[in-house]
Short mmCIF file of C-alpha atoms in Angstrom, two decimals:
data_model
loop_
_atom_site.label_atom_id
_atom_site.label_comp_id
_atom_site.label_asym_id
_atom_site.label_seq_id
_atom_site.Cartn_x
_atom_site.Cartn_y
_atom_site.Cartn_z
CA UNK A 208 47.60 241.01 94.12
CA UNK A 209 49.91 238.78 92.64
CA UNK A 210 49.25 235.00 91.71
CA UNK A 211 52.06 232.33 90.60
CA UNK A 212 51.70 231.22 86.76
CA UNK A 213 51.51 228.01 86.48
CA UNK A 214 54.84 228.08 84.41
CA UNK A 215 56.66 229.71 87.88
CA UNK A 216 55.50 226.83 89.89
CA UNK A 217 56.88 224.28 87.47
CA UNK A 218 60.56 226.06 87.47
CA UNK A 219 60.00 226.62 91.41
CA UNK A 220 59.37 222.87 91.49
CA UNK A 221 63.04 222.50 88.99
CA UNK A 222 64.61 224.39 91.15
CA UNK A 223 63.85 222.86 94.04
CA UNK A 224 64.45 219.69 92.80
CA UNK A 225 67.77 219.85 91.46
CA UNK A 226 69.14 221.56 94.20
CA UNK A 227 67.51 218.45 95.87
CA UNK A 228 69.83 216.20 93.70
CA UNK A 229 72.99 218.21 93.99
CA UNK A 230 72.95 217.91 97.97
CA UNK A 231 72.37 213.89 97.47
CA UNK A 232 74.94 213.79 94.93
CA UNK A 233 77.14 215.96 97.06
CA UNK A 234 76.26 213.80 100.29
CA UNK A 235 77.04 210.48 98.18
CA UNK A 236 80.53 211.62 96.85
CA UNK A 237 81.50 212.58 100.72
CA UNK A 238 80.52 209.39 101.95
CA UNK A 239 82.05 207.85 98.94
CA UNK A 240 85.54 209.75 100.11
CA UNK A 241 85.07 208.67 103.89
CA UNK A 242 84.35 205.01 102.65
CA UNK A 243 87.72 205.03 100.48
#
């Protein structure tokens, strides 16, 4: 049986958080371009 280590769980959360931030920044840039 394989159990996630706390470090791996933290790494997964960090990756998800970074991907979410990149997505938000990308949407912000697109919106900024459309406004201007």
